[in-house]
Amino acid sequence: MKKEINVGLLGYKFMGKAHANAYARIPLFFSPDYKINLKAICGRDEKGVAEAAQTFGFEGYETDWQRFTSREDVDVVDITAPSNFHHPVAIKAAENKKHIFCEKPLALTTAMAEEMLAAARENNVKHQIGFNYRFAPAVLLAKKLINEGKLGQIYHFRGAYLQDWIVDPAFPLVWRLDKNVAGSGSHGDLGAHVIDLARFLVGEFSAVIGMSKTFIKERPIVEQMTGLSATAREGAKMGEVTVDDATLFLTQFANGALGSFEATRFSYGHDNDLRFEINGSKGSVRFNLERINELEYFNAEDESGLRGFRTIQVTHPMHPYMDKWWPPGHVIGYEHTFVHELYEFLEAIDKNKKTSPDFYDGVMCCKVLDAVEESVRKKEWVEI
Ligand code: SOE
């Protein structure tokens, strides 16, 4: 007997596609016992959402998210729409007893994120947040090395998420540059991933101090956007950028480690460069998303004279999730992180297990994001 699960997906653009792809891959590579019924996809533009329903293989579509979240035939509400939708949709979905998967950042503010967590808990539904990079095999190997004590006591976390798609001042004013829709700029979009990885690998934050900058304050009003590309009409009116272009901050972790963070969309030469390095008393690890199949590891116990970072190809069956994909050396990519996270989410529903990372992790990340913003305003350290 196949295990049936009925999925509803909100959003059909960049993230919507990444999630739809994951649902298609899960039975093929992970669990042939699953029958994932793609019941409905939801979006505001009827033509666009109808086309997406066809292309992604959904049985139907909705243009009204309230109707969408109350559909009887949907068990899971998967939210990939812009951040200002996360809170209202997740609360309604929880009230309607749907399990919820929600993209990051969880909400525009910590207070809203806390309401989402409370609604999910009160209604006893599963909840997970889309911190997909936790599911890269190299990141999971780093976690294993840390848990096994191979790095010893952790001293430093050094993380950065660098992109360059809005350096051109003529790049249009897209929703990601509007505070009311996105909550913040590079900070919440990119920094949120680094903060989550730091929490996952090192532990909780105790205090932060940051600085933030909007380099380009006005941009032409957007005409249309796909993925991270957008166009504006010739002579389009200008509008105000209401979010940060770059945010940098320092952290003290509760366990005594020190951290530094940088999130920017103004780093020419870095398309999607998420990197971190962790230094401990026995060794170090470093990771770079643009080399997703590799983890670099320095072991201070190696023979002196032969010490150095070794590059581990994380593509062998003993590496997390890799037994499900291809033979060693047959590399995987960005989209696989979504397959892994959504597979775990479905497993948690099916086997009634705890989800991870869940809305609590989303709340904790929002707390750090908000504390950094407060510290930027006050120009001082803020405790968490
Ligand atoms: C755009 O900056 C973006 O797609 C983010 O929204 C994602 O969370 C990140 O993984 C890649 O870049």
mmCIF file of N, CA, C and O in Angstrom, residues 120-181:
data_model
loop_
_atom_site.group_PDB
_atom_site.id
_atom_site.type_symbol
_atom_site.label_atom_id
_atom_site.label_comp_id
_atom_site.label_asym_id
_atom_site.label_seq_id
_atom_site.Cartn_x
_atom_site.Cartn_y
_atom_site.Cartn_z
ATOM 1 N N ALA A 120 0.954 26.696 15.136
ATOM 2 C CA ALA A 120 1.289 25.331 14.713
ATOM 3 C C ALA A 120 1.244 24.382 15.907
ATOM 4 O O ALA A 120 0.708 23.264 15.819
ATOM 5 N N ARG A 121 1.772 24.847 17.047
ATOM 6 C CA ARG A 121 1.784 23.986 18.248
ATOM 7 C C ARG A 121 0.373 23.748 18.762
ATOM 8 O O ARG A 121 -0.002 22.598 19.052
ATOM 9 N N GLU A 122 -0.417 24.838 18.853
ATOM 10 C CA GLU A 122 -1.788 24.701 19.388
ATOM 11 C C GLU A 122 -2.628 23.750 18.540
ATOM 12 O O GLU A 122 -3.468 23.024 19.059
ATOM 13 N N ASN A 123 -2.405 23.773 17.239
ATOM 14 C CA ASN A 123 -3.223 22.932 16.358
ATOM 15 C C ASN A 123 -2.588 21.575 16.086
ATOM 16 O O ASN A 123 -3.101 20.785 15.297
ATOM 17 N N ASN A 124 -1.437 21.364 16.753
ATOM 18 C CA ASN A 124 -0.792 20.065 16.681
ATOM 19 C C ASN A 124 -0.490 19.611 15.254
ATOM 20 O O ASN A 124 -0.765 18.468 14.877
ATOM 21 N N VAL A 125 0.029 20.544 14.459
ATOM 22 C CA VAL A 125 0.415 20.183 13.091
ATOM 23 C C VAL A 125 1.940 20.211 12.991
ATOM 24 O O VAL A 125 2.610 20.895 13.766
ATOM 25 N N LYS A 126 2.474 19.483 12.038
ATOM 26 C CA LYS A 126 3.928 19.499 11.822
ATOM 27 C C LYS A 126 4.309 20.818 11.166
ATOM 28 O O LYS A 126 3.553 21.333 10.325
ATOM 29 N N HIS A 127 5.487 21.339 11.538
ATOM 30 C CA HIS A 127 5.936 22.599 10.945
ATOM 31 C C HIS A 127 7.425 22.524 10.693
ATOM 32 O O HIS A 127 8.192 22.049 11.535
ATOM 33 N N GLN A 128 7.819 22.955 9.513
ATOM 34 C CA GLN A 128 9.246 22.954 9.170
ATOM 35 C C GLN A 128 9.562 24.225 8.389
ATOM 36 O O GLN A 128 8.709 24.749 7.673
ATOM 37 N N ILE A 129 10.797 24.707 8.529
ATOM 38 C CA ILE A 129 11.223 25.912 7.802
ATOM 39 C C ILE A 129 12.293 25.555 6.771
ATOM 40 O O ILE A 129 13.093 24.630 6.997
ATOM 41 N N GLY A 130 12.325 26.315 5.672
ATOM 42 C CA GLY A 130 13.189 25.961 4.541
ATOM 43 C C GLY A 130 14.628 26.435 4.645
ATOM 44 O O GLY A 130 15.109 27.138 3.749
ATOM 45 N N PHE A 131 15.308 26.023 5.703
ATOM 46 C CA PHE A 131 16.751 26.272 5.755
ATOM 47 C C PHE A 131 17.425 25.111 5.033
ATOM 48 O O PHE A 131 17.977 24.192 5.643
ATOM 49 N N ASN A 132 17.371 25.169 3.720
ATOM 50 C CA ASN A 132 17.756 24.017 2.899
ATOM 51 C C ASN A 132 19.239 23.666 2.976
ATOM 52 O O ASN A 132 19.614 22.516 2.756
ATOM 53 N N TYR A 133 20.093 24.662 3.304
ATOM 54 C CA TYR A 133 21.528 24.345 3.267
ATOM 55 C C TYR A 133 21.973 23.422 4.394
ATOM 56 O O TYR A 133 23.042 22.828 4.318
ATOM 57 N N ARG A 134 21.133 23.297 5.429
ATOM 58 C CA ARG A 134 21.437 22.282 6.452
ATOM 59 C C ARG A 134 21.505 20.886 5.825
ATOM 60 O O ARG A 134 22.060 19.968 6.419
ATOM 61 N N PHE A 135 20.859 20.737 4.670
ATOM 62 C CA PHE A 135 20.704 19.410 4.074
ATOM 63 C C PHE A 135 21.729 19.115 2.987
ATOM 64 O O PHE A 135 21.626 18.110 2.300
ATOM 65 N N ALA A 136 22.715 19.995 2.823
ATOM 66 C CA ALA A 136 23.824 19.689 1.914
ATOM 67 C C ALA A 136 24.676 18.635 2.617
ATOM 68 O O ALA A 136 25.039 18.808 3.787
ATOM 69 N N PRO A 137 25.020 17.533 1.942
ATOM 70 C CA PRO A 137 25.809 16.493 2.601
ATOM 71 C C PRO A 137 27.083 17.010 3.265
ATOM 72 O O PRO A 137 27.449 16.553 4.349
ATOM 73 N N ALA A 138 27.737 18.000 2.650
ATOM 74 C CA ALA A 138 28.990 18.521 3.233
ATOM 75 C C ALA A 138 28.711 19.223 4.562
ATOM 76 O O ALA A 138 29.510 19.123 5.505
ATOM 77 N N VAL A 139 27.587 19.932 4.647
ATOM 78 C CA VAL A 139 27.236 20.618 5.894
ATOM 79 C C VAL A 139 26.933 19.571 6.973
ATOM 80 O O VAL A 139 27.347 19.709 8.134
ATOM 81 N N LEU A 140 26.251 18.512 6.583
ATOM 82 C CA LEU A 140 25.931 17.456 7.553
ATOM 83 C C LEU A 140 27.187 16.710 8.001
ATOM 84 O O LEU A 140 27.281 16.278 9.156
ATOM 85 N N LEU A 141 28.159 16.599 7.099
ATOM 86 C CA LEU A 141 29.427 15.985 7.512
ATOM 87 C C LEU A 141 30.147 16.895 8.515
ATOM 88 O O LEU A 141 30.707 16.414 9.511
ATOM 89 N N ALA A 142 30.102 18.206 8.264
ATOM 90 C CA ALA A 142 30.710 19.155 9.224
ATOM 91 C C ALA A 142 30.046 18.985 10.589
ATOM 92 O O ALA A 142 30.724 18.936 11.625
ATOM 93 N N LYS A 143 28.723 18.864 10.580
ATOM 94 C CA LYS A 143 27.977 18.703 11.839
ATOM 95 C C LYS A 143 28.427 17.423 12.569
ATOM 96 O O LYS A 143 28.621 17.405 13.780
ATOM 97 N N LYS A 144 28.607 16.344 11.792
ATOM 98 C CA LYS A 144 29.013 15.061 12.375
ATOM 99 C C LYS A 144 30.408 15.205 13.015
ATOM 100 O O LYS A 144 30.632 14.749 14.137
ATOM 101 N N LEU A 145 31.320 15.838 12.305
ATOM 102 C CA LEU A 145 32.682 16.013 12.842
ATOM 103 C C LEU A 145 32.640 16.815 14.143
ATOM 104 O O LEU A 145 33.328 16.475 15.118
ATOM 105 N N ILE A 146 31.805 17.854 14.157
ATOM 106 C CA ILE A 146 31.700 18.686 15.373
ATOM 107 C C ILE A 146 31.096 17.863 16.509
ATOM 108 O O ILE A 146 31.609 17.846 17.629
ATOM 109 N N ASN A 147 30.003 17.135 16.219
ATOM 110 C CA ASN A 147 29.349 16.317 17.258
ATOM 111 C C ASN A 147 30.285 15.246 17.810
ATOM 112 O O ASN A 147 30.233 14.915 18.992
ATOM 113 N N GLU A 148 31.144 14.707 16.952
ATOM 114 C CA GLU A 148 32.084 13.673 17.405
ATOM 115 C C GLU A 148 33.284 14.268 18.136
ATOM 116 O O GLU A 148 34.183 13.527 18.540
ATOM 117 N N GLY A 149 33.322 15.587 18.240
ATOM 118 C CA GLY A 149 34.429 16.244 18.963
ATOM 119 C C GLY A 149 35.687 16.390 18.122
ATOM 120 O O GLY A 149 36.747 16.741 18.639
ATOM 121 N N LYS A 150 35.611 16.138 16.834
ATOM 122 C CA LYS A 150 36.819 16.174 15.980
ATOM 123 C C LYS A 150 37.397 17.579 15.853
ATOM 124 O O LYS A 150 38.563 17.749 15.508
ATOM 125 N N LEU A 151 36.571 18.595 16.110
ATOM 126 C CA LEU A 151 37.081 19.964 16.044
ATOM 127 C C LEU A 151 37.427 20.479 17.435
ATOM 128 O O LEU A 151 37.958 21.575 17.580
ATOM 129 N N GLY A 152 37.101 19.690 18.455
ATOM 130 C CA GLY A 152 37.370 20.116 19.835
ATOM 131 C C GLY A 152 36.453 21.253 20.240
ATOM 132 O O GLY A 152 35.316 21.353 19.787
ATOM 133 N N GLN A 153 36.999 22.135 21.066
ATOM 134 C CA GLN A 153 36.217 23.293 21.505
ATOM 135 C C GLN A 153 36.148 24.306 20.353
ATOM 136 O O GLN A 153 37.168 24.619 19.735
ATOM 137 N N ILE A 154 34.957 24.800 20.068
ATOM 138 C CA ILE A 154 34.815 25.722 18.936
ATOM 139 C C ILE A 154 35.185 27.143 19.372
ATOM 140 O O ILE A 154 34.670 27.658 20.359
ATOM 141 N N TYR A 155 36.101 27.761 18.600
ATOM 142 C CA TYR A 155 36.520 29.142 18.890
ATOM 143 C C TYR A 155 35.863 30.155 17.951
ATOM 144 O O TYR A 155 35.463 31.226 18.374
ATOM 145 N N HIS A 156 35.823 29.802 16.659
ATOM 146 C CA HIS A 156 35.356 30.790 15.672
ATOM 147 C C HIS A 156 34.351 30.209 14.688
ATOM 148 O O HIS A 156 34.524 29.083 14.206
ATOM 149 N N PHE A 157 33.360 31.032 14.345
ATOM 150 C CA PHE A 157 32.515 30.797 13.161
ATOM 151 C C PHE A 157 32.653 32.045 12.303
ATOM 152 O O PHE A 157 32.451 33.160 12.780
ATOM 153 N N ARG A 158 33.001 31.849 11.042
ATOM 154 C CA ARG A 158 33.191 32.972 10.122
ATOM 155 C C ARG A 158 32.323 32.678 8.911
ATOM 156 O O ARG A 158 32.587 31.718 8.190
ATOM 157 N N GLY A 159 31.253 33.449 8.735
ATOM 158 C CA GLY A 159 30.315 33.099 7.652
ATOM 159 C C GLY A 159 30.002 34.287 6.768
ATOM 160 O O GLY A 159 29.998 35.438 7.218
ATOM 161 N N ALA A 160 29.749 34.002 5.507
ATOM 162 C CA ALA A 160 29.372 35.072 4.580
ATOM 163 C C ALA A 160 28.439 34.508 3.524
ATOM 164 O O ALA A 160 28.569 33.335 3.143
ATOM 165 N N TYR A 161 27.499 35.323 3.096
ATOM 166 C CA TYR A 161 26.664 34.960 1.947
ATOM 167 C C TYR A 161 26.737 36.129 0.979
ATOM 168 O O TYR A 161 26.264 37.227 1.263
ATOM 169 N N LEU A 162 27.392 35.879 -0.160
ATOM 170 C CA LEU A 162 27.722 36.948 -1.102
ATOM 171 C C LEU A 162 27.019 36.718 -2.435
ATOM 172 O O LEU A 162 27.147 35.639 -3.020
ATOM 173 N N GLN A 163 26.291 37.718 -2.893
ATOM 174 C CA GLN A 163 25.685 37.680 -4.228
ATOM 175 C C GLN A 163 25.984 39.011 -4.924
ATOM 176 O O GLN A 163 26.481 39.957 -4.295
ATOM 177 N N ASP A 164 25.652 39.085 -6.220
ATOM 178 C CA ASP A 164 25.972 40.327 -6.943
ATOM 179 C C ASP A 164 24.895 40.748 -7.940
ATOM 180 O O ASP A 164 25.144 41.560 -8.819
ATOM 181 N N TRP A 165 23.667 40.225 -7.766
ATOM 182 C CA TRP A 165 22.657 40.451 -8.817
ATOM 183 C C TRP A 165 22.006 41.827 -8.798
ATOM 184 O O TRP A 165 21.259 42.167 -9.713
ATOM 185 N N ILE A 166 22.291 42.676 -7.782
ATOM 186 C CA ILE A 166 21.695 44.024 -7.808
ATOM 187 C C ILE A 166 22.746 45.129 -7.772
ATOM 188 O O ILE A 166 22.431 46.267 -7.452
ATOM 189 N N VAL A 167 23.986 44.794 -8.102
ATOM 190 C CA VAL A 167 25.029 45.838 -8.050
ATOM 191 C C VAL A 167 24.684 46.986 -9.010
ATOM 192 O O VAL A 167 24.868 48.153 -8.690
ATOM 193 N N ASP A 168 24.167 46.653 -10.180
ATOM 194 C CA ASP A 168 23.824 47.671 -11.179
ATOM 195 C C ASP A 168 22.683 48.562 -10.655
ATOM 196 O O ASP A 168 21.592 48.075 -10.386
ATOM 197 N N PRO A 169 22.915 49.874 -10.539
ATOM 198 C CA PRO A 169 21.869 50.770 -10.009
ATOM 199 C C PRO A 169 20.608 50.762 -10.873
ATOM 200 O O PRO A 169 19.544 51.161 -10.404
ATOM 201 N N ALA A 170 20.730 50.300 -12.131
ATOM 202 C CA ALA A 170 19.558 50.255 -13.017
ATOM 203 C C ALA A 170 18.728 48.990 -12.778
ATOM 204 O O ALA A 170 17.642 48.829 -13.355
ATOM 205 N N PHE A 171 19.226 48.073 -11.942
ATOM 206 C CA PHE A 171 18.428 46.868 -11.644
ATOM 207 C C PHE A 171 17.148 47.313 -10.927
ATOM 208 O O PHE A 171 17.192 48.103 -9.990
ATOM 209 N N PRO A 172 15.980 46.783 -11.377
ATOM 210 C CA PRO A 172 14.710 47.312 -10.872
ATOM 211 C C PRO A 172 14.425 47.040 -9.389
ATOM 212 O O PRO A 172 15.038 46.176 -8.761
ATOM 213 N N LEU A 173 13.444 47.796 -8.928
ATOM 214 C CA LEU A 173 12.985 47.692 -7.541
ATOM 215 C C LEU A 173 12.056 46.480 -7.435
ATOM 216 O O LEU A 173 10.844 46.596 -7.594
ATOM 217 N N VAL A 174 12.624 45.314 -7.121
ATOM 218 C CA VAL A 174 11.843 44.074 -7.038
ATOM 219 C C VAL A 174 11.333 43.889 -5.602
ATOM 220 O O VAL A 174 11.758 44.615 -4.693
ATOM 221 N N TRP A 175 10.459 42.909 -5.392
ATOM 222 C CA TRP A 175 9.855 42.750 -4.061
ATOM 223 C C TRP A 175 10.891 42.487 -2.972
ATOM 224 O O TRP A 175 10.693 42.856 -1.819
ATOM 225 N N ARG A 176 12.008 41.895 -3.331
ATOM 226 C CA ARG A 176 13.035 41.604 -2.315
ATOM 227 C C ARG A 176 13.678 42.882 -1.771
ATOM 228 O O ARG A 176 14.462 42.816 -0.825
ATOM 229 N N LEU A 177 13.392 44.033 -2.400
ATOM 230 C CA LEU A 177 13.967 45.302 -1.941
ATOM 231 C C LEU A 177 12.912 46.166 -1.245
ATOM 232 O O LEU A 177 13.126 47.352 -1.011
ATOM 233 N N ASP A 178 11.778 45.563 -0.939
ATOM 234 C CA ASP A 178 10.667 46.276 -0.300
ATOM 235 C C ASP A 178 10.460 45.706 1.114
ATOM 236 O O ASP A 178 10.089 44.533 1.269
ATOM 237 N N LYS A 179 10.698 46.538 2.109
ATOM 238 C CA LYS A 179 10.633 46.085 3.502
ATOM 239 C C LYS A 179 9.262 45.488 3.862
ATOM 240 O O LYS A 179 9.173 44.505 4.603
ATOM 241 N N ASN A 180 8.189 46.085 3.322
ATOM 242 C CA ASN A 180 6.849 45.587 3.671
ATOM 243 C C ASN A 180 6.603 44.170 3.159
ATOM 244 O O ASN A 180 5.766 43.449 3.674
ATOM 245 N N VAL A 181 7.312 43.787 2.123
ATOM 246 C CA VAL A 181 7.117 42.457 1.537
ATOM 247 C C VAL A 181 8.182 41.471 2.032
ATOM 248 O O VAL A 181 7.876 40.313 2.344
#
